[in-house]
GROMACS .gro file of C-alpha atoms in nm:
model
   84
    1MET     CA    1 -23.508  -3.492   1.859
    2ALA     CA    2 -23.237  -3.633   2.083
    3GLY     CA    3 -23.360  -3.684   2.440
    4ALA     CA    4 -23.723  -3.657   2.332
    5ALA     CA    5 -24.000  -3.838   2.516
    6ASP     CA    6 -24.280  -3.987   2.306
    7PHE     CA    7 -24.634  -3.916   2.424
    8SER     CA    8 -24.833  -4.160   2.212
    9ALA     CA    9 -25.166  -4.070   2.381
   10GLY     CA   10 -25.129  -3.727   2.222
   11GLY     CA   11 -24.954  -3.817   1.897
   12TYR     CA   12 -24.643  -3.612   1.969
   13ARG     CA   13 -24.298  -3.617   2.127
   14PHE     CA   14 -24.145  -3.347   2.346
   15LEU     CA   15 -23.815  -3.238   2.494
   16PRO     CA   16 -23.846  -3.228   2.874
   17SER     CA   17 -23.747  -2.902   3.042
   18VAL     CA   18 -23.867  -2.708   3.347
   19PHE     CA   19 -24.208  -2.757   3.511
   20GLN     CA   20 -24.409  -2.502   3.314
   21PHE     CA   21 -24.297  -2.587   2.962
   22SER     CA   22 -24.104  -2.826   2.741
   23ALA     CA   23 -23.811  -2.735   2.520
   24GLY     CA   24 -24.004  -2.828   2.205
   25VAL     CA   25 -24.262  -3.060   2.051
   26ALA     CA   26 -24.288  -3.254   1.726
   27ALA     CA   27 -24.561  -3.469   1.579
   28LEU     CA   28 -24.518  -3.845   1.582
   29SER     CA   29 -24.531  -4.024   1.247
   30GLY     CA   30 -24.884  -4.010   1.105
   31TYR     CA   31 -24.982  -3.697   1.300
   32ALA     CA   32 -24.949  -3.323   1.250
   33ILE     CA   33 -24.940  -3.033   1.493
   34GLU     CA   34 -25.182  -2.760   1.390
   35ARG     CA   35 -25.150  -2.410   1.532
   36VAL     CA   36 -25.474  -2.233   1.620
   37ARG     CA   37 -25.471  -1.867   1.716
   38PHE     CA   38 -25.765  -1.675   1.861
   39ARG     CA   39 -25.837  -1.340   1.693
   40SER     CA   40 -25.803  -1.165   2.027
   41PRO     CA   41 -25.688  -1.268   2.375
   42VAL     CA   42 -25.950  -1.430   2.600
   43PRO     CA   43 -25.953  -1.505   2.973
   44LEU     CA   44 -25.768  -1.824   3.066
   45LYS     CA   45 -26.076  -2.032   3.157
   46GLN     CA   46 -26.260  -1.929   2.840
   47GLY     CA   47 -25.951  -2.004   2.631
   48PHE     CA   48 -25.919  -2.357   2.765
   49GLU     CA   49 -26.293  -2.414   2.714
   50ARG     CA   50 -26.248  -2.314   2.348
   51VAL     CA   51 -25.946  -2.541   2.315
   52GLU     CA   52 -26.143  -2.833   2.458
   53ARG     CA   53 -26.429  -2.772   2.214
   54LEU     CA   54 -26.197  -2.743   1.912
   55ILE     CA   55 -26.008  -3.061   1.996
   56THR     CA   56 -26.327  -3.256   2.069
   57GLU     CA   57 -26.493  -3.136   1.747
   58ALA     CA   58 -26.183  -3.250   1.555
   59GLY     CA   59 -26.233  -3.599   1.697
   60ARG     CA   60 -25.903  -3.594   1.886
   61PRO     CA   61 -25.844  -3.678   2.252
   62LEU     CA   62 -25.770  -3.390   2.489
   63THR     CA   63 -25.425  -3.544   2.537
   64SER     CA   64 -25.341  -3.418   2.187
   65PHE     CA   65 -25.317  -3.061   2.324
   66CYS     CA   66 -24.940  -3.012   2.316
   67ALA     CA   67 -24.868  -2.640   2.344
   68CYS     CA   68 -25.014  -2.298   2.411
   69GLU     CA   69 -24.898  -1.941   2.446
   70LEU     CA   70 -25.012  -1.748   2.751
   71ARG     CA   71 -24.999  -1.371   2.789
   72SER     CA   72 -24.910  -1.224   3.125
   73PRO     CA   73 -24.855  -0.866   3.240
   74ALA     CA   74 -24.495  -0.945   3.344
   75PRO     CA   75 -24.250  -1.238   3.341
   76PHE     CA   76 -24.310  -1.504   3.605
   77THR     CA   77 -24.060  -1.667   3.835
   78GLU     CA   78 -24.101  -2.044   3.844
   79GLN     CA   79 -24.284  -2.015   4.178
   80GLY     CA   80 -24.499  -1.733   4.040
   81PHE     CA   81 -24.602  -1.952   3.747
   82ARG     CA   82 -24.696  -2.237   3.981
   83ALA     CA   83 -24.913  -1.996   4.180
   84PHE     CA   84 -25.070  -1.870   3.856
   0.00000   0.00000   0.00000
């Protein structure tokens, strides 16, 4: 990944982009990125509480959380996302 920044505290590298997201992530050597999907959407706070519990139970630091998909009723402007 040309231009990637390593984030060793999380075990991954990422391509910097705009504030609210990166342009991609990849696991560092010796690590794997595992996708977890909830059966149905949950409120934001509850979702992050679940994420924290799953990561902690897996014995990984919270810094290993490298991506998520959020659902919103409409696209955000960059300022709208910051307010969100």
